[in-house]
Coordinates of C-alpha atoms and ligand atoms in Angstrom, one line a residue:
X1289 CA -21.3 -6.3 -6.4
X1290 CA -17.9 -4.8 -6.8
X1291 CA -16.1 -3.5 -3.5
X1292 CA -15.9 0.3 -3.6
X1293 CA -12.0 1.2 -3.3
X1294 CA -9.6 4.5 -2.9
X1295 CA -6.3 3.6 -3.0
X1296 CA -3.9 6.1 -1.5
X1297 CA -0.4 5.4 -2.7
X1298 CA 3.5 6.8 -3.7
X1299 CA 3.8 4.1 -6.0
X1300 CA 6.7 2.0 -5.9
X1301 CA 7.3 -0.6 -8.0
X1302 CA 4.9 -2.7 -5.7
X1303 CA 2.2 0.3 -5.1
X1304 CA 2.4 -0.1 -9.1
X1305 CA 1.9 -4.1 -9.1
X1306 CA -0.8 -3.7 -6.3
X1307 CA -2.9 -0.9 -8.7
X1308 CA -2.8 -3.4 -12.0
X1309 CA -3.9 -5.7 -9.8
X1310 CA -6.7 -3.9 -8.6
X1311 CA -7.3 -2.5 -12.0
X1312 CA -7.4 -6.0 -13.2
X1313 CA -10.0 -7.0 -11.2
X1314 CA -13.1 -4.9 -11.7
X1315 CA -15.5 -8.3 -11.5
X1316 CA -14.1 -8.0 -7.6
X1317 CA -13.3 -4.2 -7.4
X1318 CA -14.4 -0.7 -8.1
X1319 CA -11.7 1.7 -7.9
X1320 CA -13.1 5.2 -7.4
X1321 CA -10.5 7.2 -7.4
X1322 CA -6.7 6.8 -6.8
X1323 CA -4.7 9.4 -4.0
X1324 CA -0.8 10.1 -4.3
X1325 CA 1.1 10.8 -1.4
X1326 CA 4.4 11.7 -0.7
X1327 CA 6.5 9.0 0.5
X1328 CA 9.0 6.7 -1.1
X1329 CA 9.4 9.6 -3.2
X1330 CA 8.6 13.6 -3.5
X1331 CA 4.7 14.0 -4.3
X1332 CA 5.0 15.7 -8.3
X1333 CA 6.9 12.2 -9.0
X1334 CA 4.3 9.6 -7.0
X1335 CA 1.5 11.7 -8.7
X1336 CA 3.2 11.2 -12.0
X1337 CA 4.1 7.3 -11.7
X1338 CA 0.4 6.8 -10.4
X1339 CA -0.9 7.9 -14.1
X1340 CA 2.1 5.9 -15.5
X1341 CA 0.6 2.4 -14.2
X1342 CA -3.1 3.5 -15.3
X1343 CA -1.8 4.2 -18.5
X1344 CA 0.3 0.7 -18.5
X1345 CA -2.6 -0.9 -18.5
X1346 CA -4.7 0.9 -20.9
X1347 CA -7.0 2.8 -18.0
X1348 CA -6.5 6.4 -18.8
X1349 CA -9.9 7.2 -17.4
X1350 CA -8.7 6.4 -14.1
X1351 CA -9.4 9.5 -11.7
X1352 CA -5.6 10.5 -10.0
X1353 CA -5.3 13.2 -7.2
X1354 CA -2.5 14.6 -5.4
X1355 CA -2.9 14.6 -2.1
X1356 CA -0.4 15.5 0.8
X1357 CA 3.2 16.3 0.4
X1358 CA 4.5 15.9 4.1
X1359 CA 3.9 14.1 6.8
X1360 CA 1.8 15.7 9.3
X1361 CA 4.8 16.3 12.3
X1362 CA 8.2 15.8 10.6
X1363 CA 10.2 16.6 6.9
X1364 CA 9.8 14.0 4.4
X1365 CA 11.8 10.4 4.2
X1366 CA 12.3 9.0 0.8
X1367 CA 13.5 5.6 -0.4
X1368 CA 15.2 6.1 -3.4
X1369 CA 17.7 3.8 -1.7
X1370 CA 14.6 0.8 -2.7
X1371 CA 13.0 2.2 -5.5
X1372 CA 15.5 4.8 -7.7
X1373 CA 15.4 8.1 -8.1
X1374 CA 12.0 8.1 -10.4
X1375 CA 10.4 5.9 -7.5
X1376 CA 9.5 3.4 -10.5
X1377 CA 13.0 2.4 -11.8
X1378 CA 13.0 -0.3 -14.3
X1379 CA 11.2 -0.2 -17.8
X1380 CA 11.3 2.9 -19.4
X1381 CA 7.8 4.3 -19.3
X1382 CA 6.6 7.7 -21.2
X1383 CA 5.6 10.3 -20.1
X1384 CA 1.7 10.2 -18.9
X1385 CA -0.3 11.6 -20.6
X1386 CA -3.5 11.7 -19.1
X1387 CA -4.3 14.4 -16.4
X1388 CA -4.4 14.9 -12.7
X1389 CA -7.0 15.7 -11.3
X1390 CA -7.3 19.4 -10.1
X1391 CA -8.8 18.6 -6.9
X1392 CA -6.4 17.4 -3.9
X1393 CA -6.3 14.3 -2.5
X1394 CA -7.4 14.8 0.5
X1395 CA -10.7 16.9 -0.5
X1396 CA -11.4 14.2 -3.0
X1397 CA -12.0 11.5 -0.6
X1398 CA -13.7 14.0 1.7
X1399 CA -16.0 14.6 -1.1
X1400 CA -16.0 11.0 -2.0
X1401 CA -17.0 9.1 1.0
X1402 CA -20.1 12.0 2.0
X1403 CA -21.7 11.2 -1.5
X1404 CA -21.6 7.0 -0.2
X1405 CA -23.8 4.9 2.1
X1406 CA -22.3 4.3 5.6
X1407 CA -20.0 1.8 5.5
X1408 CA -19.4 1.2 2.4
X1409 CA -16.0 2.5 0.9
X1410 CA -12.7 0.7 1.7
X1411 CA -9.2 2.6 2.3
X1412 CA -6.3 1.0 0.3
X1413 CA -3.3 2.9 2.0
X1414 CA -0.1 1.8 0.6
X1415 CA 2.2 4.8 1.8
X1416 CA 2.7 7.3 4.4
X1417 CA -1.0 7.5 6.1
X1418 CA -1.0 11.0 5.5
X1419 CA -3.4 11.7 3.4
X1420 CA -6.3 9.7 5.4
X1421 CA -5.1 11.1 8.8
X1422 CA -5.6 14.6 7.1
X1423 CA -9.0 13.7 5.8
X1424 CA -10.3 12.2 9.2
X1425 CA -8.9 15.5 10.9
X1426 CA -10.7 18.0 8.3
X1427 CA -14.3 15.8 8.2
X1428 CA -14.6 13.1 11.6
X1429 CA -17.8 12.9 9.8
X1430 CA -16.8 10.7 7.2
X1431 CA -15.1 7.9 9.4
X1432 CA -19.1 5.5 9.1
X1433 CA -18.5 6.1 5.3
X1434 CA -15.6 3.5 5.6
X1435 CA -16.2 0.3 5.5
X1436 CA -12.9 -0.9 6.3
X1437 CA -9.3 0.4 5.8
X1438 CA -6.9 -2.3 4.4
X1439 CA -3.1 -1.2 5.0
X1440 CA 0.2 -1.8 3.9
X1441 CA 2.6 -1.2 6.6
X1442 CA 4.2 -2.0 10.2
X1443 CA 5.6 -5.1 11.2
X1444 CA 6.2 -7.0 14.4
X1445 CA 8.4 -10.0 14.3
X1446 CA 10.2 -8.9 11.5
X1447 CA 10.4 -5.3 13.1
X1448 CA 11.7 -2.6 11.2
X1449 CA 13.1 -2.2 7.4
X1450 CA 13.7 1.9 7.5
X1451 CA 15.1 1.9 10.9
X1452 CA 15.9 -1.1 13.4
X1453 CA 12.4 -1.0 14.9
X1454 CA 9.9 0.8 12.1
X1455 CA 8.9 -0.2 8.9
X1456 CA 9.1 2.4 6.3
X1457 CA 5.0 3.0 5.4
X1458 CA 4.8 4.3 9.4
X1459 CA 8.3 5.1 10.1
X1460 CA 7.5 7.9 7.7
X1461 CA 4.5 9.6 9.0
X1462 CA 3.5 8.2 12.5
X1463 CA 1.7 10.8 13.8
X1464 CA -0.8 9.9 10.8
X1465 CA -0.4 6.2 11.5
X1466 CA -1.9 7.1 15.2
X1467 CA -4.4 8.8 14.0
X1468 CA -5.5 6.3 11.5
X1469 CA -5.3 3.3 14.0
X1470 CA -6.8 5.3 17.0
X1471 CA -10.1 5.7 14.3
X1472 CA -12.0 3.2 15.5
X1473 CA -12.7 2.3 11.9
X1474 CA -11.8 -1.3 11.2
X1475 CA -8.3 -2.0 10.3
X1476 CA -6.5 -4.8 8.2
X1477 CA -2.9 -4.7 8.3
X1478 CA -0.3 -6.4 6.0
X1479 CA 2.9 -5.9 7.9
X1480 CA 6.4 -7.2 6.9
X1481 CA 5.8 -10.2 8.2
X1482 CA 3.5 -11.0 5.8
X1483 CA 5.3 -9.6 2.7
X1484 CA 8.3 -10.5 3.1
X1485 CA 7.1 -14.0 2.5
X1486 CA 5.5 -12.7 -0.6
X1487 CA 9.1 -12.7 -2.5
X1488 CA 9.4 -12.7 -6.5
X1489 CA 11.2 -15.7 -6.7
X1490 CA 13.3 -16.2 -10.9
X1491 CA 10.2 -18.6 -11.4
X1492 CA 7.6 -16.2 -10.0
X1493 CA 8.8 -13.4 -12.4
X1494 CA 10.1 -15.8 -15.3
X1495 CA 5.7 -16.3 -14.9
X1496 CA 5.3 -12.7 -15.3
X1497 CA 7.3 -12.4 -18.4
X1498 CA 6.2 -15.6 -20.2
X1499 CA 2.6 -13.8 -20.2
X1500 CA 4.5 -12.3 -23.4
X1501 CA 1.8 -9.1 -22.8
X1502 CA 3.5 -5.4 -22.0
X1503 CA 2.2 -5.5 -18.4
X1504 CA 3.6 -8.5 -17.9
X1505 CA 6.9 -7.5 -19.0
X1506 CA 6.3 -3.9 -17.4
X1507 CA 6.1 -6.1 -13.3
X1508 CA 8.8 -8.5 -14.3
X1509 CA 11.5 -5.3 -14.9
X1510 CA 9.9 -3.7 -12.4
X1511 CA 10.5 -6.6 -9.5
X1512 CA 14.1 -7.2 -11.9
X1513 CA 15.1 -3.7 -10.6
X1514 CA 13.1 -3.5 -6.8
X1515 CA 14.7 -7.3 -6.6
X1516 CA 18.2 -5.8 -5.8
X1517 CA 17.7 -4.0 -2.7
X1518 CA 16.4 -6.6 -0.5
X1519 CA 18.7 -9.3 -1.8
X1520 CA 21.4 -7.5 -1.2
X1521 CA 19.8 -6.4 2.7
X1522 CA 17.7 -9.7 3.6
X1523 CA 19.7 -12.0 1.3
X1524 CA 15.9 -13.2 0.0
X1525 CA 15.0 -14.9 -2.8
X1526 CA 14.0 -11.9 -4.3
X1527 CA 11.6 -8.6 -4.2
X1528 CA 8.8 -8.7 -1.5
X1529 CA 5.4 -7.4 -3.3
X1530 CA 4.4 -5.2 -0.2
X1531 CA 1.7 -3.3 -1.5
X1532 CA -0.2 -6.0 -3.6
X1533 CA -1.1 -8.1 -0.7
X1534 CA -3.5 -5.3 0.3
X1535 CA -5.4 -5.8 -3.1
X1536 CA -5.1 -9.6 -2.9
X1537 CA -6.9 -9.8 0.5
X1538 CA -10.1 -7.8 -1.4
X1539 CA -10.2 -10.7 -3.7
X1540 CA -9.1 -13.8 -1.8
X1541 CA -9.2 -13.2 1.9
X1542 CA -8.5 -16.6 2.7
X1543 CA -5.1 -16.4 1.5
X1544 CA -3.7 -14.9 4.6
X1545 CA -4.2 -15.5 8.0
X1546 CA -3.3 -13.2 10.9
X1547 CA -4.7 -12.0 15.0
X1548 CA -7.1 -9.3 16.0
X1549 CA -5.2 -7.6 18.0
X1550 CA -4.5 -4.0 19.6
X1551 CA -1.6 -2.3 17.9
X1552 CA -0.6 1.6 18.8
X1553 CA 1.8 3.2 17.0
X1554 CA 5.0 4.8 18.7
X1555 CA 5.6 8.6 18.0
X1556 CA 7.9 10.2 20.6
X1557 CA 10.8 7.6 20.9
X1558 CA 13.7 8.8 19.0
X1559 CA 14.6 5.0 19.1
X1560 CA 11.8 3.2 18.2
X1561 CA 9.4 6.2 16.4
X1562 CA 7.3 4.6 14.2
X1563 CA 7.1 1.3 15.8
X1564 CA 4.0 -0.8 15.2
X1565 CA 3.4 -2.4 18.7
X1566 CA 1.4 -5.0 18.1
X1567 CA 0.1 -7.2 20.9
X1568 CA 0.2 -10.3 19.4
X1569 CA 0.3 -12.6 22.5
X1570 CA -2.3 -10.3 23.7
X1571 CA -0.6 -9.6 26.8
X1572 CA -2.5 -6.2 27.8
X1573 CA -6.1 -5.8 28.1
X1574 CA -5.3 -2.8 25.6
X1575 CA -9.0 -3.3 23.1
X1576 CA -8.3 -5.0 19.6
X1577 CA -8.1 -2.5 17.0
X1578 CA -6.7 -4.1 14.0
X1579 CA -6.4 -7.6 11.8
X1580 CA -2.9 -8.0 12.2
X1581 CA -1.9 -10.4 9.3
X1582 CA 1.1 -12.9 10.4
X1583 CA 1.3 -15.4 7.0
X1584 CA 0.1 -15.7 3.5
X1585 CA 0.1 -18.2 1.2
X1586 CA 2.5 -17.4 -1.1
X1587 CA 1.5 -19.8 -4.2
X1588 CA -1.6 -18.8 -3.7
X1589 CA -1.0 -15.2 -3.8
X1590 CA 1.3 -15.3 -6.7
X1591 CA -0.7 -17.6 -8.7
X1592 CA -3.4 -15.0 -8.3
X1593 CA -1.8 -12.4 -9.4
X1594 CA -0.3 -13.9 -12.2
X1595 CA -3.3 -14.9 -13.2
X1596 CA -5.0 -11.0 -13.0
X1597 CA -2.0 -9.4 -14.2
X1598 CA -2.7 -12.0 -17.7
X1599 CA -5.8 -10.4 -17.8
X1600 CA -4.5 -7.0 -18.6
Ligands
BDR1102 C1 6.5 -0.1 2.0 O1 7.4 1.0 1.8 C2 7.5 1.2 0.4 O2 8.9 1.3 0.1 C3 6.8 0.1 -0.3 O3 6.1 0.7 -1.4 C4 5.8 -0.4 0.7 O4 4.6 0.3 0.7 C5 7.3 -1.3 2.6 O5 7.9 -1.0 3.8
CA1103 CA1 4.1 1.9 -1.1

């Protein structure tokens, strides 16, 4: 049986990746319903270059909502810096033309997880945590729907890519982020530390485009234009594929490897705001709220995805 999955997103060249995964995978995954948020660019634009990836790979009849379009506590950070000014720089992709959804976001995984079993609907946050903070705050009620919610964001050894000490996913809306990770719903977390080992190296996306299909292209432009930022920062290899990691764990959990740990999220620090503090050596006697994944394995990973994007 498929996994049942929302994916809340503000795709991002790698949000995009991580949705062709999923889409890719439907023998593993049942996507029922995809949320934009506003994050590493304005909501209108996420909401539009979420429908842009369905479309890419021929999946139309994809359900896309637009959920929040600020953080809870504070105005909106972008990264345009990382991802251009359409948030999905790179190929030029038309105009969607399937529709958004008229409900919002938020209402639609309200609605969503009260029509499912207990515990049987998985989270897929790959932005800002706004939109599931706002949901748990409207219905509580719907927090045994979820069977687990499987994040992108934080970091710990590699600490902070937005600001010396946050990463950008909670940097952006941490008030969310504590909300989310003071649930008591259980938590996976692919921090930095994890994807920055997941870097498109020239014969990870040479792969890509030698699948000679227009998805394959599409991700090889996309990483070709995402690639810049963090060479340029990190000196790396090239792009790290954040967001995909999230999807990758749904089909091949083995792959990455990590500590249940407590983490709690830092909201009134102007230096540190946003800071995932992860107690990796498990030096309080703070409860374990979150699998916080340390490693991957990169071949692995990328051989997977290779693989899934060919079947597009
Ligand atoms: C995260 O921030 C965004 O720029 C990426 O899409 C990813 O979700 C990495 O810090
Ligand atoms: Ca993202």
């Amino acid at each position: 049986m498929p996994r049942k999955i929302i994916i809340d997103t503000d795709p991002g060249q790698d949000d995009a990746v991580a949705i062709l995964l999923a889409l890719a995978s439907p023998e593993e995954i049942e996507i029922l319903g995809i949320t934009a948020v506003a994050g590493n660019v304005p909501l209108a634009l996420t909401a539009r270059n979420a429908r842009k990836v369905c479309e890419v790979a021929g999946r139309s009849d994809v359900k896309v909502y637009a959920g929040c379009d600020r953080p809870l506590a504070h105005t909106l950070v972008t990264a345009e810096h990382v991802h251009g000014k359409t948030g999905l720089d790179g190929p030029d992709l038309p105009e969607p033309q399937m529709p958004l959804q008229d409900q919002h976001g938020v209402d639609f995984i309200i609605e969503t997880l009260r029509a499912e079993p207990p515990g049987t609907v998985t989270l897929c946050p790959l932005g800002p945590l706004t939109n599931i903070a706002t949901a748990l705050q409207k219905a509580p009620d719907i927090a045994e729907k979820v069977q687990e919610i499987v994040l992108m964001g934080g970091a710990y050894f590699e600490v902070g890519n937005i600001t010396p000490a946050a990463e950008f996913n909670i940097y952006v809306d941490p008030e969310a982020a504590e909300i989310v990770f003071k649930s008591g719903i259980p938590i996976v977390v692919m921090p930095l530390d994890v994807t920055h080992k997941a870097l498109v190296t020239a014969p990870r996306n040479e792969a890509f485009r030698s699948l000679g299909t227009h998805p394959g292209t599409v991700v090889a432009e996309w990483t070709d234009f995402f690639e810049r930022f963090d060479k340029e920062k990190y000196g790396s290899a090239g792009a790290p594929l954040h967001d995909p990691t999230v999807i990758a764990y749904l089909i091949r959990p083995e792959l990455f490897t990590g500590r249940h740990v407590n983490v709690e999220i830092e909201t009134q620090s102007n230096l540190t705001r946003g800071m995932t503090v992860a107690d990796w050596w498990r030096v309080t006697d703070r409860a374990p709220n979150a699998m916080f994944m340390g490693d991957l394995d990169a071949d692995g990973f990328f051989a997977l995805l290779t693989e899934r994007i060919g079947r597009l």
